Short mmCIF file of C-alpha atoms in Angstrom, two decimals:
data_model
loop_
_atom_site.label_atom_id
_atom_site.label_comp_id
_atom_site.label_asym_id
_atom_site.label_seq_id
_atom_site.Cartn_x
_atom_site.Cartn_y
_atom_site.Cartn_z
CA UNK A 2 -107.96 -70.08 -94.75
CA UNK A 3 -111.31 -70.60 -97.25
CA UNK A 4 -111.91 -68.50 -100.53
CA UNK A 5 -114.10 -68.50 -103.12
CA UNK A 6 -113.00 -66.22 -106.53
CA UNK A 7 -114.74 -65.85 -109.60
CA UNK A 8 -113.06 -62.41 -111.29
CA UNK A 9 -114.48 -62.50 -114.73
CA UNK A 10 -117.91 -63.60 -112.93
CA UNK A 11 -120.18 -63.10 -110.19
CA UNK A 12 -120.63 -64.90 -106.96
CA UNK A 13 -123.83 -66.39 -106.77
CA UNK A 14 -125.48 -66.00 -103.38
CA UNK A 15 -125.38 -69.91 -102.87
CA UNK A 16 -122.05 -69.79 -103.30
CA UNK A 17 -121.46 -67.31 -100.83
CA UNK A 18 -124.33 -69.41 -98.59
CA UNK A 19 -121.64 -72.03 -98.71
CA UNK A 20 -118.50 -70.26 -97.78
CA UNK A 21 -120.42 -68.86 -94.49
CA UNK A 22 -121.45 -72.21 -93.56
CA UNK A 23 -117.76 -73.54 -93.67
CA UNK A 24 -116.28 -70.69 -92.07
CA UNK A 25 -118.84 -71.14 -88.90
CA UNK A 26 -119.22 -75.13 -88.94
CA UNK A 27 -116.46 -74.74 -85.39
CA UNK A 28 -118.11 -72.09 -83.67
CA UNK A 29 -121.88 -74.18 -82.60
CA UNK A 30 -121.00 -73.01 -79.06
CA UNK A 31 -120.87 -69.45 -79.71
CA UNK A 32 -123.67 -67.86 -77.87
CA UNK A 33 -122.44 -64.39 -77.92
CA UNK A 34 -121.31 -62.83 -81.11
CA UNK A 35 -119.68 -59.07 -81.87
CA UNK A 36 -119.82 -58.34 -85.37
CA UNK A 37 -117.11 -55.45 -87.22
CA UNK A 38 -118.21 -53.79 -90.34
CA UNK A 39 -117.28 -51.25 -92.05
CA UNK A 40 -119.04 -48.00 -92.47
CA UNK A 41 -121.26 -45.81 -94.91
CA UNK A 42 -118.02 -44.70 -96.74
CA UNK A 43 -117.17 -48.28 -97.75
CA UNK A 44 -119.05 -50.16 -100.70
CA UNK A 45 -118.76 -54.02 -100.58
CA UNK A 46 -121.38 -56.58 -99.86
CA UNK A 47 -121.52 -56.52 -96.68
CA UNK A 48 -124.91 -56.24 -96.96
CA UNK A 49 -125.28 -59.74 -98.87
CA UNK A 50 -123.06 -61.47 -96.22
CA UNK A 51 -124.46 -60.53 -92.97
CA UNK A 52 -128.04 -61.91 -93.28
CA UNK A 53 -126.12 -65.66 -94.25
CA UNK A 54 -123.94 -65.19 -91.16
CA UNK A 55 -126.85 -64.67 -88.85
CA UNK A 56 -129.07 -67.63 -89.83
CA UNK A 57 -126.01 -69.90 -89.78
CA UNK A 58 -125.49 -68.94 -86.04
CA UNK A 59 -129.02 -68.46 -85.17
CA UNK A 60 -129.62 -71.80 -85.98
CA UNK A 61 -126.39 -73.30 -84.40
CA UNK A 62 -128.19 -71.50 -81.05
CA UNK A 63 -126.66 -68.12 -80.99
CA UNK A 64 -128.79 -65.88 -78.35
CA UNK A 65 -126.97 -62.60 -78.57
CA UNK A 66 -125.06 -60.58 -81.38
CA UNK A 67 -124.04 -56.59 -81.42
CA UNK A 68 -122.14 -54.65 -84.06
CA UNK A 69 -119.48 -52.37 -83.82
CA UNK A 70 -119.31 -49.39 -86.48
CA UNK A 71 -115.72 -49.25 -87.36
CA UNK A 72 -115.67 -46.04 -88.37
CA UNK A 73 -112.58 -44.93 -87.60
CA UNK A 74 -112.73 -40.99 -87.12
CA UNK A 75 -115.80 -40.58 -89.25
CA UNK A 76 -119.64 -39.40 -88.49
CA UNK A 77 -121.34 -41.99 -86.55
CA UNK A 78 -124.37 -43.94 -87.94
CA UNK A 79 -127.59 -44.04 -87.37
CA UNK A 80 -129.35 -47.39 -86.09
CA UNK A 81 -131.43 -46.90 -89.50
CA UNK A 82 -128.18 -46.51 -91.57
CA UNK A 83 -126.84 -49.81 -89.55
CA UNK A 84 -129.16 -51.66 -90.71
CA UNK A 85 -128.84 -50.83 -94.14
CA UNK A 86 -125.83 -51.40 -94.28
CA UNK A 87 -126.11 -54.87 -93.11
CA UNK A 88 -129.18 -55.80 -95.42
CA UNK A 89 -131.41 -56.82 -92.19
CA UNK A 90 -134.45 -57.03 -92.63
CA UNK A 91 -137.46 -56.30 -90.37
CA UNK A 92 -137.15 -59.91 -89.43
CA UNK A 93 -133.48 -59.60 -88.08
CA UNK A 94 -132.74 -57.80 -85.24
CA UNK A 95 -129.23 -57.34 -83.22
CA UNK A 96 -129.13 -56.74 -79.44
CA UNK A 97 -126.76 -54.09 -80.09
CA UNK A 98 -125.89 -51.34 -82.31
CA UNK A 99 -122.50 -49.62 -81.45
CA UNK A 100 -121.01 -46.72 -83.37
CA UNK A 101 -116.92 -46.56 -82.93
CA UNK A 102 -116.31 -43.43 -80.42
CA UNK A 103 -112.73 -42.85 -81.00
CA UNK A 104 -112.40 -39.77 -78.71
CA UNK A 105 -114.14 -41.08 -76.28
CA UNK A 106 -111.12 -42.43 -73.06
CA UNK A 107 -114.08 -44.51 -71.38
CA UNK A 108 -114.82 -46.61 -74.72
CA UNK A 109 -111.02 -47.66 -75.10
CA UNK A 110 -108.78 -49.37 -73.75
CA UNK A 111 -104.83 -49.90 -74.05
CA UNK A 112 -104.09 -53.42 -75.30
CA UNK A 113 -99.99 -53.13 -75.59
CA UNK A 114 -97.41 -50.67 -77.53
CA UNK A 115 -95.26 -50.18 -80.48
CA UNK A 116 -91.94 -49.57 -79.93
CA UNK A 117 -90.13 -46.07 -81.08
CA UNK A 118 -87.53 -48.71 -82.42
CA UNK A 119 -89.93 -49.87 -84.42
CA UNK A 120 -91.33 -46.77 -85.83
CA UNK A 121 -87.96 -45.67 -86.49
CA UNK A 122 -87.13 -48.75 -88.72
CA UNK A 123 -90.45 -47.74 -90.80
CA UNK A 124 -90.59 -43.94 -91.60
CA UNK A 125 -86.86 -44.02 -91.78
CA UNK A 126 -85.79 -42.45 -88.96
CA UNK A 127 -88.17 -39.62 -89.34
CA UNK A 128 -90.41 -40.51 -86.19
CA UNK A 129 -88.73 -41.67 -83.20
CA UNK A 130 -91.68 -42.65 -80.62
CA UNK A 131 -93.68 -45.47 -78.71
CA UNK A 132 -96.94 -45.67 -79.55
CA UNK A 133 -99.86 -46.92 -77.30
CA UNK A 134 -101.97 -49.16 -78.78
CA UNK A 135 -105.31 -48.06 -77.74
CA UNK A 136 -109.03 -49.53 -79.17
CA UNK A 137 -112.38 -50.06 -78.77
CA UNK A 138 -112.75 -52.40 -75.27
CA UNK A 139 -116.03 -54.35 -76.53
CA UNK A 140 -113.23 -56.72 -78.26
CA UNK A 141 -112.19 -57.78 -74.57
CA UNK A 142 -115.30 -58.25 -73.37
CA UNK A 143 -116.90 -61.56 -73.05
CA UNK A 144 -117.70 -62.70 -76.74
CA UNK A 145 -117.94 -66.49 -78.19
CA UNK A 146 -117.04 -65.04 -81.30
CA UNK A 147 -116.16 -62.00 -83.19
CA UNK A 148 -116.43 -61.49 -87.02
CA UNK A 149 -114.65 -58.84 -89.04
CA UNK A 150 -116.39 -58.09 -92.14
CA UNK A 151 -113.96 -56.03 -94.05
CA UNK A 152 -113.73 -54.57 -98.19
CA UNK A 153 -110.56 -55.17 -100.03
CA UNK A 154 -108.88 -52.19 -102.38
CA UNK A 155 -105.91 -50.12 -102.99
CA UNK A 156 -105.86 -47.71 -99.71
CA UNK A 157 -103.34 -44.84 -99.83
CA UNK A 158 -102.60 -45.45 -96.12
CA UNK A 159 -102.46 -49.24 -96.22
CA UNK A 160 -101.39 -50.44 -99.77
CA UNK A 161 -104.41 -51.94 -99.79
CA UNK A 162 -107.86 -51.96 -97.03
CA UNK A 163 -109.27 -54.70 -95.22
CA UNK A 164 -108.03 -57.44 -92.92
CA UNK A 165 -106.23 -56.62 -89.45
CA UNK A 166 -106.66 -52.88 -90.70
CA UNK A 167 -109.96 -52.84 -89.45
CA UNK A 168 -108.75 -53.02 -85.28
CA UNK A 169 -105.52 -50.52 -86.05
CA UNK A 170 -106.93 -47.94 -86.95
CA UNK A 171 -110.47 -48.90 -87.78
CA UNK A 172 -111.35 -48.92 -83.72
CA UNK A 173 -108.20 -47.49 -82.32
CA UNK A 174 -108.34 -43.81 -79.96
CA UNK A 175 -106.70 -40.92 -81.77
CA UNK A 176 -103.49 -40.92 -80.92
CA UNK A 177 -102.89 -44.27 -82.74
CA UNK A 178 -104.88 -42.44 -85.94
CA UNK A 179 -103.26 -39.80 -85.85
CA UNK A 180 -99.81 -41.64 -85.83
CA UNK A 181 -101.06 -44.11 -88.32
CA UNK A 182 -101.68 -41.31 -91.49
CA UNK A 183 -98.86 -39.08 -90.43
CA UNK A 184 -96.44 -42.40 -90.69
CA UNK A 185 -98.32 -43.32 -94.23
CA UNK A 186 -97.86 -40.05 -95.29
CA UNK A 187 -93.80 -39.63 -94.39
CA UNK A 188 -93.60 -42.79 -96.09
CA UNK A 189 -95.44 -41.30 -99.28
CA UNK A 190 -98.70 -42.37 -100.95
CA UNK A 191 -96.54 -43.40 -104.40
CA UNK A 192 -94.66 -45.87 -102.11
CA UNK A 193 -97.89 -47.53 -100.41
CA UNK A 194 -100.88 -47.49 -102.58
CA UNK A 195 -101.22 -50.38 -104.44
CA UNK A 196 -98.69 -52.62 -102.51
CA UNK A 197 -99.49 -55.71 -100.46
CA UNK A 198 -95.82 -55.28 -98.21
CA UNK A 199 -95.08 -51.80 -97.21
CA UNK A 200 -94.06 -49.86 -93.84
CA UNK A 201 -97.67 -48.71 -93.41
CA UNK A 202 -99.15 -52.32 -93.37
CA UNK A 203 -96.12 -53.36 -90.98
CA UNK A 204 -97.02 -50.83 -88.25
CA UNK A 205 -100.96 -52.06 -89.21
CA UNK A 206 -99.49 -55.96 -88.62
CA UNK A 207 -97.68 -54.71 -85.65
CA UNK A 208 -100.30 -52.59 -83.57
CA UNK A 209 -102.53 -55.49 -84.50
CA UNK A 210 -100.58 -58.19 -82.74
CA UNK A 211 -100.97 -56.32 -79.41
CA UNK A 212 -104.84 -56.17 -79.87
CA UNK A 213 -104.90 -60.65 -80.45
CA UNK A 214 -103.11 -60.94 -77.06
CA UNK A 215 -106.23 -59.08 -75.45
CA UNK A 216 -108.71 -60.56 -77.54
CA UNK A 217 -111.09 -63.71 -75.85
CA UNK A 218 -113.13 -64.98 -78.36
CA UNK A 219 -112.19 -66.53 -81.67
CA UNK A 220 -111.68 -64.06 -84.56
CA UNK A 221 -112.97 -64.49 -88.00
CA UNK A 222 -111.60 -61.94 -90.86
CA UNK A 223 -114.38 -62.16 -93.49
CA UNK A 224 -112.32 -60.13 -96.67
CA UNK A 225 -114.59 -58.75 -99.72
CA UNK A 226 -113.21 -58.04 -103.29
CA UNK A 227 -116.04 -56.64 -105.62
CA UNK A 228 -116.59 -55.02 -108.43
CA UNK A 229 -118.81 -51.92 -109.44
CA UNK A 230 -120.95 -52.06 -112.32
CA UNK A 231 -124.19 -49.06 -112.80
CA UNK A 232 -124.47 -48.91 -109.30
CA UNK A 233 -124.53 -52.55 -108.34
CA UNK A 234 -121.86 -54.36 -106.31
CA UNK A 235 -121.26 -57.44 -107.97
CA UNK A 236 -118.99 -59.90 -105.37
CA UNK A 237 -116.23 -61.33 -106.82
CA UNK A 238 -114.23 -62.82 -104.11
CA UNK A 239 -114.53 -63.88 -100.46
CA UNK A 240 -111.49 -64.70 -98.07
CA UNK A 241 -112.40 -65.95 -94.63
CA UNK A 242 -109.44 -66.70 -92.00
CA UNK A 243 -109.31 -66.78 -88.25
CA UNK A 244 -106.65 -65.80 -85.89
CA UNK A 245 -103.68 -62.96 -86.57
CA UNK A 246 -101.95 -64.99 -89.52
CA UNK A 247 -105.51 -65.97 -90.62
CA UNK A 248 -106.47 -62.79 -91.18
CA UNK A 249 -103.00 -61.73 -93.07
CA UNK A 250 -103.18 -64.82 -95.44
CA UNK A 251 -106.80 -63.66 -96.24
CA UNK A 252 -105.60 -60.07 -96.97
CA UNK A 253 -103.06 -61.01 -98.87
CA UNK A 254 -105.54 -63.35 -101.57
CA UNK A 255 -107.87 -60.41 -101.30
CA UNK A 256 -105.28 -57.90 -102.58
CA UNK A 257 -104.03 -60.14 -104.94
CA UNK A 258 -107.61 -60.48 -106.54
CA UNK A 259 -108.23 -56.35 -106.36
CA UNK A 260 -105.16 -55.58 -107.77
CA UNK A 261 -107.10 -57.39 -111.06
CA UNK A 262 -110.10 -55.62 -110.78
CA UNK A 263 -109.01 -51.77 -109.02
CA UNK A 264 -106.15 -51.22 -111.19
CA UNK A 265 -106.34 -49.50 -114.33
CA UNK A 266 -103.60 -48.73 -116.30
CA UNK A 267 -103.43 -45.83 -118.82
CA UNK A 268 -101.49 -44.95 -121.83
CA UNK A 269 -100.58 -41.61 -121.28
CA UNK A 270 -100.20 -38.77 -118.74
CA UNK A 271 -103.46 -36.57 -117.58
CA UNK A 272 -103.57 -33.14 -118.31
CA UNK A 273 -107.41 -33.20 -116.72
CA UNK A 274 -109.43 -35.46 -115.50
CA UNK A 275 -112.95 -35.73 -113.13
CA UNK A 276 -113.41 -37.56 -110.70
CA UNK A 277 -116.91 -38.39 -110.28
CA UNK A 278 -117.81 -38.71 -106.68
CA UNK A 279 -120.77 -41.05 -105.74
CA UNK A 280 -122.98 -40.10 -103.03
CA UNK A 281 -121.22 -42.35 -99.70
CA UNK A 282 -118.47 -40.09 -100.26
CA UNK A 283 -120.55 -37.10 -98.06
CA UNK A 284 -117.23 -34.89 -97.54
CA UNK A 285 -114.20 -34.13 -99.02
CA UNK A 286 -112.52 -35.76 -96.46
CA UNK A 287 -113.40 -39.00 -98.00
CA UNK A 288 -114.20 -37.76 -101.83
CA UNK A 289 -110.01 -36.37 -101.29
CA UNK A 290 -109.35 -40.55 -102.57
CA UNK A 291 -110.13 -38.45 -106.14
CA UNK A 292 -106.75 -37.48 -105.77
CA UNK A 293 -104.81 -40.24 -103.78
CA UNK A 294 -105.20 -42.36 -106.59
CA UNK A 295 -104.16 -40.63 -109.55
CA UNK A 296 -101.08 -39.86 -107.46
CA UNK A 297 -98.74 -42.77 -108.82
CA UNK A 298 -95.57 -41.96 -111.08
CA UNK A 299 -96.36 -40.46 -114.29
CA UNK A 300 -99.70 -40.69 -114.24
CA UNK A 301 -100.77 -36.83 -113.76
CA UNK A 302 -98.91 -34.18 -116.23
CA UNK A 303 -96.83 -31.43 -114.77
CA UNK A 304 -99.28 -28.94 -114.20
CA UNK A 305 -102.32 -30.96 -115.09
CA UNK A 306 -105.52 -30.79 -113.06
CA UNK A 307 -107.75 -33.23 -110.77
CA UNK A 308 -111.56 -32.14 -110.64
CA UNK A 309 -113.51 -33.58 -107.90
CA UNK A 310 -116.91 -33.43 -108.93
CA UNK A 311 -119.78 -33.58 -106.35
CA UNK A 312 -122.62 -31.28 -106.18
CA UNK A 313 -123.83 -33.24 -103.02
CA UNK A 314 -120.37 -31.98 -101.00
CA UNK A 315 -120.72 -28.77 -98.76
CA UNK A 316 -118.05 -29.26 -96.41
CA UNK A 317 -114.71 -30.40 -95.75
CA UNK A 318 -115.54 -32.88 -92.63
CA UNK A 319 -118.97 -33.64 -91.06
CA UNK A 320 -117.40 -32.89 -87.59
CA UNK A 321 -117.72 -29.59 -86.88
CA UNK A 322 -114.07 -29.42 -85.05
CA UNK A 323 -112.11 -31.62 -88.23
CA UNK A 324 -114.14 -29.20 -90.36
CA UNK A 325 -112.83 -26.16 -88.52
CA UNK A 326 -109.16 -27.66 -88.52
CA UNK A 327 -108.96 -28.13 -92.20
CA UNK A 328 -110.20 -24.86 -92.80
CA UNK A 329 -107.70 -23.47 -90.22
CA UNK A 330 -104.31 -25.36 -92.13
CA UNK A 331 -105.27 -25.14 -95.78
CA UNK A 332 -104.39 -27.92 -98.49
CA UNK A 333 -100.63 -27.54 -98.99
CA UNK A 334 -97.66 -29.89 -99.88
CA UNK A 335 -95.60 -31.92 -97.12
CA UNK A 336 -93.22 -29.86 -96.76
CA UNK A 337 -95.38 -26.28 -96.12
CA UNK A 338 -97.15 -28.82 -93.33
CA UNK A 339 -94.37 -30.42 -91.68
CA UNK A 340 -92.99 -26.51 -91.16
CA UNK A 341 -96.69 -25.72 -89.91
CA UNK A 342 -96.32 -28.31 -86.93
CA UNK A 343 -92.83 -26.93 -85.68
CA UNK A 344 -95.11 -24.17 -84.58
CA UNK A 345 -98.10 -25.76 -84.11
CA UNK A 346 -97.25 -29.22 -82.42
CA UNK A 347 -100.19 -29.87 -81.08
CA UNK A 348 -102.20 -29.78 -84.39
CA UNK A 349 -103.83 -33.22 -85.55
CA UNK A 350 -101.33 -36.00 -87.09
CA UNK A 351 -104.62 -37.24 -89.15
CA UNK A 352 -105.61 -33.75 -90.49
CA UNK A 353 -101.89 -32.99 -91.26
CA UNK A 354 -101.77 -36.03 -93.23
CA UNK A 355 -105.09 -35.76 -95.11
CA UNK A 356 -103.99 -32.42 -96.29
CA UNK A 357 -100.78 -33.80 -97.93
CA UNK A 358 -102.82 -36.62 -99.09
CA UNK A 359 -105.28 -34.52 -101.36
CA UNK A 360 -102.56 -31.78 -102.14
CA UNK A 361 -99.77 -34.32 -103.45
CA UNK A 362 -96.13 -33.46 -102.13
CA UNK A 363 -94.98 -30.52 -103.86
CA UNK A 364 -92.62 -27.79 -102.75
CA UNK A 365 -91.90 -25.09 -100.13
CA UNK A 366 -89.63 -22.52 -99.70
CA UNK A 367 -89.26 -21.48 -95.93
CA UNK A 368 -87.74 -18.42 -96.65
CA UNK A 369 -90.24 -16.84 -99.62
CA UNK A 370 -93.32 -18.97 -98.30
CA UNK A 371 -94.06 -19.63 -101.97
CA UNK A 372 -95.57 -23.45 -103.11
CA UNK A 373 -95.16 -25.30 -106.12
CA UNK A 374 -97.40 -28.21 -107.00
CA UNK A 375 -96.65 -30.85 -109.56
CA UNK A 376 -100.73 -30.72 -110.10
CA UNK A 377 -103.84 -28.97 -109.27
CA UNK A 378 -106.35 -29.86 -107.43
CA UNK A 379 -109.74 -28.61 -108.19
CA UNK A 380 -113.58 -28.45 -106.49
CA UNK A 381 -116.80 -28.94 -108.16
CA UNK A 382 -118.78 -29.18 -105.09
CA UNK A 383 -121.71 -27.17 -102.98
CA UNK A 384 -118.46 -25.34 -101.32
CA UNK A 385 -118.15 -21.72 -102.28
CA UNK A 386 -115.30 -20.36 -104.28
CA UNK A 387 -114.54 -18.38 -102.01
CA UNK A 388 -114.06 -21.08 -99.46
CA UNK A 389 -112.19 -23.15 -101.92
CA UNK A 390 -109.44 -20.64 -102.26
CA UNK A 391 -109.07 -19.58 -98.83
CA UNK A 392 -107.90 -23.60 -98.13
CA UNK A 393 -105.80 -23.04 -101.28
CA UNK A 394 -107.79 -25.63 -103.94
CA UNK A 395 -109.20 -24.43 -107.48
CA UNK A 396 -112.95 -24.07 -107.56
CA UNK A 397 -115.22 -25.10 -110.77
CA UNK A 398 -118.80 -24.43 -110.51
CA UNK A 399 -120.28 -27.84 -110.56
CA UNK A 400 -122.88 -26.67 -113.43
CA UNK A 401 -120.32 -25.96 -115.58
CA UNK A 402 -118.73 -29.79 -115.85
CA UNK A 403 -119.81 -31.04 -118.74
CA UNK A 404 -118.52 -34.95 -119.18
CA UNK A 405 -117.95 -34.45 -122.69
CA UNK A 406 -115.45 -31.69 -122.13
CA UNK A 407 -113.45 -34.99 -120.77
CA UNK A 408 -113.49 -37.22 -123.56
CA UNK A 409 -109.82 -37.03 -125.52
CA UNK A 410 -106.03 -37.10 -125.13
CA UNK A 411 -104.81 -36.43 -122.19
CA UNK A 412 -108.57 -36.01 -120.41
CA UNK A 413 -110.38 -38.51 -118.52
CA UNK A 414 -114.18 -38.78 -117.44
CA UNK A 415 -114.24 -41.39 -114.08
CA UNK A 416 -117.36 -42.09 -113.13
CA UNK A 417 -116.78 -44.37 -109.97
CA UNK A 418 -114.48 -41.37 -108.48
CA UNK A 419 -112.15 -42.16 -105.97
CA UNK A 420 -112.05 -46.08 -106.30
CA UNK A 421 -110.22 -47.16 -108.88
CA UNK A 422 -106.09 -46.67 -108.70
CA UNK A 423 -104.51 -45.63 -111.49
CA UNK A 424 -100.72 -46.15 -113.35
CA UNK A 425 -98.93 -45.47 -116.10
CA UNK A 426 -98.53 -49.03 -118.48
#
């Protein structure tokens, strides 16, 4: 494995020239290249590294190169988006630019399958069955080389992103992200976020495994840690490894190095605080991390409230079908949802879980149908209050937030919403 770290710094673009240059000097044979990156909801630098990875092949004689969106079950991109993403220039251009189609049976393929032993052993006896390991079939095609690009920080479902996360589920069919969140969530957010080991990351190691025995080419896991400062993304650290346990050692370092930077630690409960959603986060599908990550012990007050503050939000999911879903179920605690699939098995796994996510766990009482919540959870978006309560969240008219209404004990102002994991001292 290679890294370069410079926490209280800045990676300098040489430095990260250098790195690249290492990583490839083995691969001078590699004609055909797939690239993985992650999508519009992710901030990192990918945008920084992939120019430096295509003039180090290009010149080593590299004649073809795609990309694969791994976008898991979000919107796809545009080629314009792509591109944007990857910092090419007009200078640059790839053969091929794929968007992730997780729904789609002709774009997969099944690579192997987890064992309902396994997934017993993890969610503690809760879930008791095999699960297919299904994902995107360019990675079996015939490739020299493909490169993972992939942004390391506490994830709710993972402990932390990045690394072999990006096959399983990054490119995996639905029924493998669907079993993914619903695991994470039996397991519990508190449990996961923020750890390196967990159940979550297992099942991620696992499902993984099946996809290297399937995989041609070599595999390169390229992991960013960053830091952002007034709308910059400053690199800190850069963890390269190739093969299965490549890509776990680089992980690992990574996490290591973001549990510096995406931790903050607070003094005191929060009896309100906004979270200040920047503009990648298009839907409260994704902006929902406002509330994953104020979800560890202690650090919300009984009672006290999360504002998710973004004007630019006017729906729940930008596909029309998730969209309708979420609107269908409502936000409500584990409990009210796992009673909600005994009659309604066939409901979405990945829905059911993102629901629980943003709501917290709570209570339910089968008998009275009432709810309690151990906080609220509150929109300042372009979604009407009307629309807001129907799916059972507090609405705020976004005019009305005021960031020094935010400013004292027990209140908190956050203006990088949704990115930063927080715990009590």
């Amino acid at each position: 494995m290679l890294s370069i770290e410079n926490i209280k710094e800045e990676l300098t673009e040489e430095q990260l020239k250098e790195i690249v240059k290492e990583s490839l000097k083995d691969f001078s044979s590699a004609k055909k290249v797939l690239l993985i990156h992650p999508d519009y909801t992710r901030t990192d630098f990918t945008d920084k590294l992939i120019p430096l990875i295509y003039q180090e092949l290009k010149n080593k004689g590299m004649t073809k190169i795609d990309s694969l969106n791994a976008g898991g079950t979000h919107r796809a991109m545009t080629e314009k988006e792509i591109r944007s993403k990857l910092g090419l220039s007009s200078q640059i251009n790839f053969n091929n630019y794929y968007n992730h189609e997780y729904s789609n049976p002709q774009k997969l393929v099944t690579v192997g399958q987890i064992p309902a032993s396994f997934v017993a052993e993890k969610t503690q006896g809760q879930l008791f069955q095999s699960i297919p390991v299904v994902v995107n079939k360019l990675i079996t095609e015939d490739y020299d080389l493909i490169i993972t690009l992939s942004g390391t920080v506490p994830h709710e479902a993972a402990g932390y992103a990045g690394g072999l996360k990006v096959f399983f589920p990054g490119i995996s069919g639905p029924e493998v992200i669907d079993f993914f969140h619903w695991a994470a969530v039996i397991v519990g957010i508190p449990k996961i976020i923020g750890s390196v080991d967990n159940p979550a990351r297992e099942v991620i190691n696992k499902g993984s495994s099946c996809v290297f025995t399937k995989i041609k080419a070599p595999t390169l896991s390229f992991n960013m840690v960053f830091e952002e400062k007034e709308h910059k993304v400053k690199p800190k650290g850069l963890y390269v490894g190739e093969g299965f346990n490549g890509f776990i050692k680089a992980y690992e370092k990574a996490a290591e190095a973001s549990s510096h930077l995406h931790v903050i630690y607070i003094d005191e409960p929060l009896n309100s605080v906004v979270q200040v959603i920047d503009k990648n986060y298009d839907e409260i599908w994704t902006a929902g991390k406002g509330s994953y990550k104020l979800q560890s012990p202690g650090v919300m007050a009984d009672g006290g409230e999360i504002i998710i503050y973004a004007p630019h939000i006017n729906y729940f999911h930008s596909r029309p079908e998730m969209d309708f879903s979420l609107r269908q179920i409502g936000y409500h605690c584990k409990d009210y949802v796992k009673n909600y699939l005994k009659s309604s098995p066939e409901f979405s796994r990945n829905i059911a879980s993102h629901v629980i996510n943003v709501r917290g766990e709570g209570n339910f009482d089968v008998n009275s149908g009432k709810e309690e919540f151990n906080f609220k959870v509150t929109l300042a978006t372009g979604i009407s209050q009307e629309i807001c309560e129907s799916v059972g969240l507090g609405y705020r008219n976004p005019d009305s937030i005021r960031k020094e209404d935010f400013i004292g004990p027990g209140k908190l102002w956050i203006q990088n919403g949704g990115k930063y994991l927080y715990k009590i001292k």
